[in-house]
Amino acid sequence: KGIELALLTMSAQYIICDELGKDEAEMLLSTQSYGVPTIATAHSPSLDALLSRRVFAELDREGIFSLYVGIAREGRGFSIKLDERRAKV
């Protein structure tokens, strides 16, 4: 409900969600018509594993996100993988 409330009452320019879960993902689907860009994090071992979850697959099909950034521990550092998608317009 916080996302919808911010969109309706605070003239939000961005939606930023940490650890996007099923409830937040479903809210993003219901509020996508507001046209507010979203930045979110979600935990998953891979993009394929994330998109195997129904609600995240639906977010992807609807073009909610145009860029996925995968960050993984690698030795003493990190590796970064970018996956650019075509957002719906």
Coordinates of C-alpha atoms in Angstrom, one line a residue, residues 45 68-82:
P45 CA 20.8 -16.7 -7.6
Y68 CA 18.5 -6.0 -14.8
V69 CA 21.8 -5.8 -12.9
G70 CA 23.2 -9.0 -11.4
I71 CA 25.8 -8.7 -8.7
A72 CA 27.6 -11.8 -7.4
R73 CA 30.4 -12.5 -5.0
E74 CA 33.5 -13.7 -6.9
G75 CA 36.5 -14.4 -4.8
R76 CA 37.4 -11.3 -2.8
G77 CA 35.4 -9.1 -5.2
F78 CA 32.2 -9.0 -7.2
S79 CA 31.1 -9.6 -10.7
I80 CA 28.4 -7.5 -12.4
K81 CA 26.2 -8.7 -15.3
L82 CA 23.8 -6.4 -17.1

